[in-house]
mmCIF file of C-alpha atoms in Angstrom:
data_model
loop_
_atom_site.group_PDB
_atom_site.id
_atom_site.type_symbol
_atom_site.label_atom_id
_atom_site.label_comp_id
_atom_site.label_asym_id
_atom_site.label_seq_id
_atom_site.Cartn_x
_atom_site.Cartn_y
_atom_site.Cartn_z
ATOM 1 C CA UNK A 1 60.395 -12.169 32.283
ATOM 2 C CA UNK A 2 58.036 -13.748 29.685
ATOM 3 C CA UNK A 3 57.776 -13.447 26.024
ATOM 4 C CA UNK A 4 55.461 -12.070 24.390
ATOM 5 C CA UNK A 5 54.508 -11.193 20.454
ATOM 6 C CA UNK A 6 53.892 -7.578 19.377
ATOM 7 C CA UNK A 7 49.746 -6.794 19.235
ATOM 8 C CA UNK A 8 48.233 -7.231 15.598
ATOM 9 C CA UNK A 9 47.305 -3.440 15.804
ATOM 10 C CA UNK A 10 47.118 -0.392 13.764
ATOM 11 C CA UNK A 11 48.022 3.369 15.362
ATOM 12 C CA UNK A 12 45.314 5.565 13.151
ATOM 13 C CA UNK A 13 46.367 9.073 12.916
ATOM 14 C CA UNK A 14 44.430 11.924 10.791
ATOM 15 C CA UNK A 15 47.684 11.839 8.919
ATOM 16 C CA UNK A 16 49.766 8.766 9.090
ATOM 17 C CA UNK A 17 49.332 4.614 10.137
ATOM 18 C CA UNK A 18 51.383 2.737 12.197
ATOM 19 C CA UNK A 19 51.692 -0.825 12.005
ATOM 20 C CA UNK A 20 52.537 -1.680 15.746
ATOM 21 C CA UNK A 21 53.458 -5.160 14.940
ATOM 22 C CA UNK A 22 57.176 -3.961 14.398
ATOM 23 C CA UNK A 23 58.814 -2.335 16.857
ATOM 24 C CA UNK A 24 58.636 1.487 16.267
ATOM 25 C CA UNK A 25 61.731 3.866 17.688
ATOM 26 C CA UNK A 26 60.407 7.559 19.201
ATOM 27 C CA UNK A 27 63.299 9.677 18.653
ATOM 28 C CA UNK A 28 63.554 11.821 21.220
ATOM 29 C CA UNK A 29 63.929 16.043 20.325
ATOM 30 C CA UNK A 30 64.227 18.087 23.888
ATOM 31 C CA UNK A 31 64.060 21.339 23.230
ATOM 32 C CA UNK A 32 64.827 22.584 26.560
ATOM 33 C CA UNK A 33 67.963 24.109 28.485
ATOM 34 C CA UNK A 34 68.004 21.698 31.245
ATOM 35 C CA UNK A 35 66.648 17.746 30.684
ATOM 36 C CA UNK A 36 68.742 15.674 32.208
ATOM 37 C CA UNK A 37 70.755 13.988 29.406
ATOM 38 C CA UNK A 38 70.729 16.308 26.417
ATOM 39 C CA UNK A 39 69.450 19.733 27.627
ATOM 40 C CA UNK A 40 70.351 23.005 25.603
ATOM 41 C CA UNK A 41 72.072 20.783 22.862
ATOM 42 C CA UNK A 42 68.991 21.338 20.208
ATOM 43 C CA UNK A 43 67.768 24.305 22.175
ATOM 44 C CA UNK A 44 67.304 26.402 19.006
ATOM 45 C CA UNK A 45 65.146 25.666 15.903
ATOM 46 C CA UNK A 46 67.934 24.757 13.497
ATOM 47 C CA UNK A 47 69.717 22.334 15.980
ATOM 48 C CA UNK A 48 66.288 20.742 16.572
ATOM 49 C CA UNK A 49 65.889 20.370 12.899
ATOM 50 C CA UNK A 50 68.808 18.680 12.425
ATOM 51 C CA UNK A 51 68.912 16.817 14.734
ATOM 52 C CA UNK A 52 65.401 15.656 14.030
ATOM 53 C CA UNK A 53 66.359 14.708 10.513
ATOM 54 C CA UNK A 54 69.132 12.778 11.826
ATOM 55 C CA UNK A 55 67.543 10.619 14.021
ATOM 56 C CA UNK A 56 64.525 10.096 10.689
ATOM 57 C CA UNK A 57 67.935 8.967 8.626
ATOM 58 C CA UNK A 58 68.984 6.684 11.523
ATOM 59 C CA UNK A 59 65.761 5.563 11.384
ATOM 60 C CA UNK A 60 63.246 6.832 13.647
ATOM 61 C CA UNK A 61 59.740 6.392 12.968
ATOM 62 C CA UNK A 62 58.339 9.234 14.978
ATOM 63 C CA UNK A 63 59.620 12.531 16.728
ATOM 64 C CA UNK A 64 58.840 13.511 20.345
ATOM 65 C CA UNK A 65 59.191 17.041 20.886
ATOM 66 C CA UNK A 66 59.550 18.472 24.172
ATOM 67 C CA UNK A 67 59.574 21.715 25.813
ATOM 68 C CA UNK A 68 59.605 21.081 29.367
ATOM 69 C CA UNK A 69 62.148 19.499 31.748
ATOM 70 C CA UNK A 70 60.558 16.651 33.828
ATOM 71 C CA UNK A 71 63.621 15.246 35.168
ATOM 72 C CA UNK A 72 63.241 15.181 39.292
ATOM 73 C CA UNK A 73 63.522 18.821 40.615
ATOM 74 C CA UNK A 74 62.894 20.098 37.356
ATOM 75 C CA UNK A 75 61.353 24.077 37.200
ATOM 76 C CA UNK A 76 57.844 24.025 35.681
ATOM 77 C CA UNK A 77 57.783 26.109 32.370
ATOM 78 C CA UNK A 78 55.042 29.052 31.458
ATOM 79 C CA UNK A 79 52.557 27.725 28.872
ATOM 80 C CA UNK A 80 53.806 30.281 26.840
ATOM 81 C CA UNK A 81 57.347 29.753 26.868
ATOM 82 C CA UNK A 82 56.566 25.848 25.948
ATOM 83 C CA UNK A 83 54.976 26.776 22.916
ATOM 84 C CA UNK A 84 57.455 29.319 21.918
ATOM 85 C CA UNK A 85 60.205 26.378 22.006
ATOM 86 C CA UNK A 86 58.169 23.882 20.666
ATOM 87 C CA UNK A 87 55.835 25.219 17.352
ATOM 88 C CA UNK A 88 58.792 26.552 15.254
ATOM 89 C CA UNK A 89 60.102 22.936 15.508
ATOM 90 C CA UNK A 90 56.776 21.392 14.464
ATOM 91 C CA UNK A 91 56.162 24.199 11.883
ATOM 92 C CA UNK A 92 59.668 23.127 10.527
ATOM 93 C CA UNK A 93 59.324 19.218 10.973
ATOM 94 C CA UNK A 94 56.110 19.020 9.330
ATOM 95 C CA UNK A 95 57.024 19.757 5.866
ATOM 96 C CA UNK A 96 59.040 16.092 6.064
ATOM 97 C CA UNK A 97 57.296 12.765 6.123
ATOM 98 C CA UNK A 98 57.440 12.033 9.867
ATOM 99 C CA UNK A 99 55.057 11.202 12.901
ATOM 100 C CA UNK A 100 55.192 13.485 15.627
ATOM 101 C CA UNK A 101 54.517 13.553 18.870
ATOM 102 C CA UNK A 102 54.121 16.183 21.569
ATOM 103 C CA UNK A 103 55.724 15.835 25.433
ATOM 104 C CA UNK A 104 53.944 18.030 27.037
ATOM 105 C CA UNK A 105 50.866 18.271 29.499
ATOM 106 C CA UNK A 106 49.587 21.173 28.553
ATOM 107 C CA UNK A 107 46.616 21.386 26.736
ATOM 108 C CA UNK A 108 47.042 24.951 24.869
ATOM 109 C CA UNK A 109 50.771 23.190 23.786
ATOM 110 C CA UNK A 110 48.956 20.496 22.434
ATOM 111 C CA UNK A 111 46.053 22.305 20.921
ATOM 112 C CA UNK A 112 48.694 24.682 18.938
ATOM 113 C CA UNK A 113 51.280 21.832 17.986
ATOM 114 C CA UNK A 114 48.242 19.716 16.432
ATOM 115 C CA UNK A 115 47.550 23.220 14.741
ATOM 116 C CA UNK A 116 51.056 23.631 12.801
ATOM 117 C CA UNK A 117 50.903 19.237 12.173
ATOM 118 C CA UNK A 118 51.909 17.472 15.150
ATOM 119 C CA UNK A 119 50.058 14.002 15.989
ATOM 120 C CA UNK A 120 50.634 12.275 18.833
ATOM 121 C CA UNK A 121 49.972 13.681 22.553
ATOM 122 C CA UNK A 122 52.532 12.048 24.790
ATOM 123 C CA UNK A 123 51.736 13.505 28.385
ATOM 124 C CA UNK A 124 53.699 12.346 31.245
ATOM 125 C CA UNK A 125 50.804 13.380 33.643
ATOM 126 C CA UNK A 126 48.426 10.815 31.928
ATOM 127 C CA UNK A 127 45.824 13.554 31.109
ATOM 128 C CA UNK A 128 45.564 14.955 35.223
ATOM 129 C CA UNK A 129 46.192 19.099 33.867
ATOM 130 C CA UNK A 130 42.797 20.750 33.974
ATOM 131 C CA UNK A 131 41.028 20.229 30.688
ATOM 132 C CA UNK A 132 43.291 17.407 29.473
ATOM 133 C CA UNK A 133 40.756 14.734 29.323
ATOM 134 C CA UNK A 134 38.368 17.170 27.460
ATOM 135 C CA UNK A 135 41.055 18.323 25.373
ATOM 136 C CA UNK A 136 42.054 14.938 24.473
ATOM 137 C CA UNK A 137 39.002 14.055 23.242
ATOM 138 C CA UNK A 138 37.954 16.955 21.164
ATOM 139 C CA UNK A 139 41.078 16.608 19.660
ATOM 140 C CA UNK A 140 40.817 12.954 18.589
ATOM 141 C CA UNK A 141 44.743 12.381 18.295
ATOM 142 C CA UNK A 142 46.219 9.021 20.050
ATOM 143 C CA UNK A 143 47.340 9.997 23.316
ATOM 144 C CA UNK A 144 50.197 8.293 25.296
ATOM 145 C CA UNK A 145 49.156 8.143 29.295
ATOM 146 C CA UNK A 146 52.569 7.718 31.571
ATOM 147 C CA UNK A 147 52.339 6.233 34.955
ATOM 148 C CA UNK A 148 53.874 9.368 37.717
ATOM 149 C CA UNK A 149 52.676 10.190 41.065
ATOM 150 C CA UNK A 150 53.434 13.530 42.040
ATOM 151 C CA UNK A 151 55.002 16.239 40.062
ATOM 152 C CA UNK A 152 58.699 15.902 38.784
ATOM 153 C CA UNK A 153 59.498 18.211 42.029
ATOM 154 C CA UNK A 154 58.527 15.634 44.344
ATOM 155 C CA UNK A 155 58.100 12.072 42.732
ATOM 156 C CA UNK A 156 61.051 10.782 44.122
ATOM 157 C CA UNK A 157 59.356 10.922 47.723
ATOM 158 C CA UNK A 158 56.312 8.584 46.225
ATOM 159 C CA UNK A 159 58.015 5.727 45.302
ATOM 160 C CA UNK A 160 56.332 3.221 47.820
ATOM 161 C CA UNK A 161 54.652 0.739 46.082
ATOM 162 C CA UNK A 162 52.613 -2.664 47.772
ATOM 163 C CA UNK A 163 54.002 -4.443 44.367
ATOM 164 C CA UNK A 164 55.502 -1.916 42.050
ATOM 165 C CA UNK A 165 54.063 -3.650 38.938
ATOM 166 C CA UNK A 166 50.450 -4.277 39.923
ATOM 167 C CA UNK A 167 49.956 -0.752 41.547
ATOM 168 C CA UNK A 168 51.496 0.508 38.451
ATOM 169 C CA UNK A 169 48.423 -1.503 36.283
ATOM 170 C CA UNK A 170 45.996 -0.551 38.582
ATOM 171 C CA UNK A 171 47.047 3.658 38.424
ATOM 172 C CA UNK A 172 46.909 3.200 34.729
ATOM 173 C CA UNK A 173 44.002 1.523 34.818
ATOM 174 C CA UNK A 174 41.917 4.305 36.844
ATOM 175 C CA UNK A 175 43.497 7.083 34.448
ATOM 176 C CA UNK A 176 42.506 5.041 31.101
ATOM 177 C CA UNK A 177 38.982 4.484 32.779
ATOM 178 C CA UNK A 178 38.362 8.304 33.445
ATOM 179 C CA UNK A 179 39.792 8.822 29.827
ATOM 180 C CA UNK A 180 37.106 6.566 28.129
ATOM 181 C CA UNK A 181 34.333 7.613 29.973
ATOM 182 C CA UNK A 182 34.973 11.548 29.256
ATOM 183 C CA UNK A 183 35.243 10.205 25.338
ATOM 184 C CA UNK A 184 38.781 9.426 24.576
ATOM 185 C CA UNK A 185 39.050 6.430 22.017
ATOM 186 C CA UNK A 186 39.986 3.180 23.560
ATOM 187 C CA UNK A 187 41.591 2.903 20.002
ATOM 188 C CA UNK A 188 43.586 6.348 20.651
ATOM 189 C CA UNK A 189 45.729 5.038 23.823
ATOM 190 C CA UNK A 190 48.756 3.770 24.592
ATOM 191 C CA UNK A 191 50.202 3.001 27.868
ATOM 192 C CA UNK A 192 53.450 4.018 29.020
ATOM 193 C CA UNK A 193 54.625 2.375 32.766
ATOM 194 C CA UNK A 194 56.760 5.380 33.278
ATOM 195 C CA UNK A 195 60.255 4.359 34.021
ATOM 196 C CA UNK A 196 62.305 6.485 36.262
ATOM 197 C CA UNK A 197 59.214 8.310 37.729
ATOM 198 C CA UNK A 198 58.331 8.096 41.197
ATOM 199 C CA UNK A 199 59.949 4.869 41.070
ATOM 200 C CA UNK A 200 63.356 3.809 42.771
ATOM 201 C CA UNK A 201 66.231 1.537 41.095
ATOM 202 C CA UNK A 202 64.849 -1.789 42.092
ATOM 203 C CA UNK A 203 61.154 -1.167 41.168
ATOM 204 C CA UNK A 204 62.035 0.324 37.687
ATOM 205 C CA UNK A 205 63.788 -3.319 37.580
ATOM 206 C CA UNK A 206 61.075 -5.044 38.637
ATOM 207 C CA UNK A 207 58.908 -3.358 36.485
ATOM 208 C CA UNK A 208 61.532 -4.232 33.673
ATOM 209 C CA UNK A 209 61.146 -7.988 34.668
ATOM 210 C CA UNK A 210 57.325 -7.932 34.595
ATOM 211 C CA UNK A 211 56.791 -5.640 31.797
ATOM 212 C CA UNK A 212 54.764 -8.903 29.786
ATOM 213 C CA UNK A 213 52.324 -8.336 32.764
ATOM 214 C CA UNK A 214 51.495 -4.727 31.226
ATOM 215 C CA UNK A 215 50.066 -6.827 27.975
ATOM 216 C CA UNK A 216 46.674 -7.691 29.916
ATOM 217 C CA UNK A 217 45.962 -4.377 30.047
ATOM 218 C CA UNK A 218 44.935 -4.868 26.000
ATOM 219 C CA UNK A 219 46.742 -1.289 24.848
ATOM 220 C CA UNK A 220 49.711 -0.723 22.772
ATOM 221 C CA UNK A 221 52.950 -0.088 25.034
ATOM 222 C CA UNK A 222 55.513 2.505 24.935
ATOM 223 C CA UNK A 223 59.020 1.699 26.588
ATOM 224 C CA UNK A 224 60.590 5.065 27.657
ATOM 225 C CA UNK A 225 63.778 3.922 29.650
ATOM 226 C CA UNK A 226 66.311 5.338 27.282
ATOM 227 C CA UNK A 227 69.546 6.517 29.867
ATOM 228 C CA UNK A 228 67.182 6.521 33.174
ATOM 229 C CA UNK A 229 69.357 7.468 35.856
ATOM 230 C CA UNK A 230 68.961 3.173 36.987
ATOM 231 C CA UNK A 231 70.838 2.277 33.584
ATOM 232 C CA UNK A 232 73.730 4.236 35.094
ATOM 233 C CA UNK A 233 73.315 2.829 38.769
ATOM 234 C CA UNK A 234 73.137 -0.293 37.377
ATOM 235 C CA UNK A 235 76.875 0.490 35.136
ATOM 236 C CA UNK A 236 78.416 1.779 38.514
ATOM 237 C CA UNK A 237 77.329 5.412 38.161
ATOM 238 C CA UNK A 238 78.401 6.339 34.560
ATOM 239 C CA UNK A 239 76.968 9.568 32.918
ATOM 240 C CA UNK A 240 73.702 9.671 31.080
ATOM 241 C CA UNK A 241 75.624 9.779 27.608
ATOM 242 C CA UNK A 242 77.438 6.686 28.233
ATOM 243 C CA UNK A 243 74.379 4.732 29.003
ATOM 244 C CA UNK A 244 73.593 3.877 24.773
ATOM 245 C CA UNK A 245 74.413 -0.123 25.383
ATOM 246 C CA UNK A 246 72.501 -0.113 28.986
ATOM 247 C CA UNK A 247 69.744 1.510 27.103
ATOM 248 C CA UNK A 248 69.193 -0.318 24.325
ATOM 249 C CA UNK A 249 69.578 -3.723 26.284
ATOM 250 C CA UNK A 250 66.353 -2.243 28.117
ATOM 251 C CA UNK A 251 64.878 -1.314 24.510
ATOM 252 C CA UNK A 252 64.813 -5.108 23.565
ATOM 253 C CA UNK A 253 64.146 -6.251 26.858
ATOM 254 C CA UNK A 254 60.760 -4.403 26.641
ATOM 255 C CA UNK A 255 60.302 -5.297 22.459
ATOM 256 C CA UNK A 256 60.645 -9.061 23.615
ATOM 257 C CA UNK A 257 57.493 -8.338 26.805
ATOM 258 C CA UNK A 258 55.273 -6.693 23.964
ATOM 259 C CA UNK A 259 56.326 -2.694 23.567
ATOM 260 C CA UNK A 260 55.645 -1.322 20.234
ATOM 261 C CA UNK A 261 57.134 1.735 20.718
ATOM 262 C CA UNK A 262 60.450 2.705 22.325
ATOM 263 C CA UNK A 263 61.776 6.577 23.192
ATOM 264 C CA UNK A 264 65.498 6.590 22.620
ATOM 265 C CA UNK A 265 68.162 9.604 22.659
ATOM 266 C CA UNK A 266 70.430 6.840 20.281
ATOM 267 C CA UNK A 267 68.316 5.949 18.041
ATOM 268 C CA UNK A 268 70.616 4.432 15.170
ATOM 269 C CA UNK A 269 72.065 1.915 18.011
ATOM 270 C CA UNK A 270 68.608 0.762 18.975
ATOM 271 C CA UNK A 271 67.385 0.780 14.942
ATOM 272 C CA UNK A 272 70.367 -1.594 14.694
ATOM 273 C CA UNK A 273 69.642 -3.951 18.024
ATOM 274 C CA UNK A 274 65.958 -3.965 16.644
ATOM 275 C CA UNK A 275 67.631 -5.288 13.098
ATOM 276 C CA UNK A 276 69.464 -8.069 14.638
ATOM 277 C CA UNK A 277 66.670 -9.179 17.075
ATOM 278 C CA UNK A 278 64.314 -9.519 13.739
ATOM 279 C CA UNK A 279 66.993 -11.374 12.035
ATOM 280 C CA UNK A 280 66.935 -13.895 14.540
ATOM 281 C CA UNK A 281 63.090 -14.303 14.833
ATOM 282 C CA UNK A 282 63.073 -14.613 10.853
ATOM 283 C CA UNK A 283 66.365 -17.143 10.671
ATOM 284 C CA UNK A 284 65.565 -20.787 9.769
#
């Protein structure tokens, strides 16, 4: 592992700035029946509400909002029955001061969620859904592109890897290339290495210990690790809602490589680890 400082960047929204040179906490808002950790729980608007405003309180700087399952074997979802769990929460959400952004691959999702104020396109599939890439560009909205092979239905078969870290780079690379040249902003992307997918124990540990190397790529990073099913292999097989402290360990462990952004379920826990890691940088 190497050390390495947060980029001197700006995330430019039509709406909002971030300054990425503090660490910013994605609270994450499933509302879905079946993701692995917290499914049905804020199923319905008000529950997503309040939960949402919660995790602003505890100190989340933006809101990821998803309507689709992509834990392994997970059932795809009808366009149509994403946005109909989705836009009532964004409707709702934007009349507070918050960021949000959108899990989904689907370009119609996206296109209506930027409609009732959402901001950020988060997208698992790095853009690969026809008319992503177009859509993404029209739109003009920073767009986070994950690292998966596969579909959530078969990922876990596609987890060989020459070195888990470079191939990872090099995937990323070819998706951010085909992004630019269709007319996404270079200034618009951030890279996620997409822990847990298509990606066994020991790589998504690997790729822990070499997340600095993810820095030469020259875009902001999002860490998206929060209770991965190798937290819990790693704490002898505990449930996903016991894995907070493995979490957040992860959370700072990817802060200290160079990720601006994290995606956490507890997002007071990791506000707080953030707190005390910036009180020690600062102490004289």
């Amino acid at each position: 592992m190497q050390l390495m400082p947060l980029p001197q960047r700006q995330l430019q929204g039509s709406r909002f700035t971030l300054d990425l040179s503090q660490p910013r906490v994605m609270g994450i808002l499933n509302v879905t029946p079946d993701s692995f950790s917290d499914g049905g729980q804020h199923h319905q608007k008000d529950q997503a509400v309040k939960h949402a405003l919660q995790m602003m309180a505890d100190g989340a700087t933006i809101i990821d909002i998803g309507g689709e399952s992509t834990r392994p074997n997970a059932s795809p979802v009808e366009v149509e029955e994403e946005i109909r769990r989705v836009i009532p929460v964004v409707e709702a959400l934007s009349k507070y001061d918050v960021v949000m952004s959108i899990d989904t691959s689907q370009p119609e999702v996206i296109r209506a969620a930027v409609d009732a104020g959402a901001h950020i396109w988060n997208d698992v599939r790095a853009l690969t859904r026809p008319l992503a890439l177009e859509t993404a560009a029209e739109l003009n909205i920073p767009v986070v592109l994950m690292h998966m092979r596969g579909e959530p239905t078969n990922m876990n078969q596609l987890d060989q890897y020459q070195d888990v870290t470079e191939d990872v780079i090099n995937e990323l690379q070819q998706r951010l290339s085909q992004a630019i040249a269709i007319g996404v902003k270079s200034e618009n992307i951030i890279i996620d290495p997409g822990f847990g997918f298509a990606k066994n124990a020991q790589q998504n540990f690997q790729l822990l210990n070499e997340f600095w190397k993810l820095n030469r790529m020259g875009y902001p990073i999002l860490s998206g690790l929060s209770r991965k099913r190798f937290i819990g292999e790693a704490l002898n097989g505990i449930p996903a809602q016991e894995r907070a402290v493995g979490s957040v360990m992860g959370h700072i462990l990817s802060i200290q490589q160079g990720a601006s952004i994290v995606r956490a379920h507890d997002v007071k826990a990791t506000v707080d680890a953030i707190k005390v890691w910036q009180a020690m940088l600062v102490a004289k």
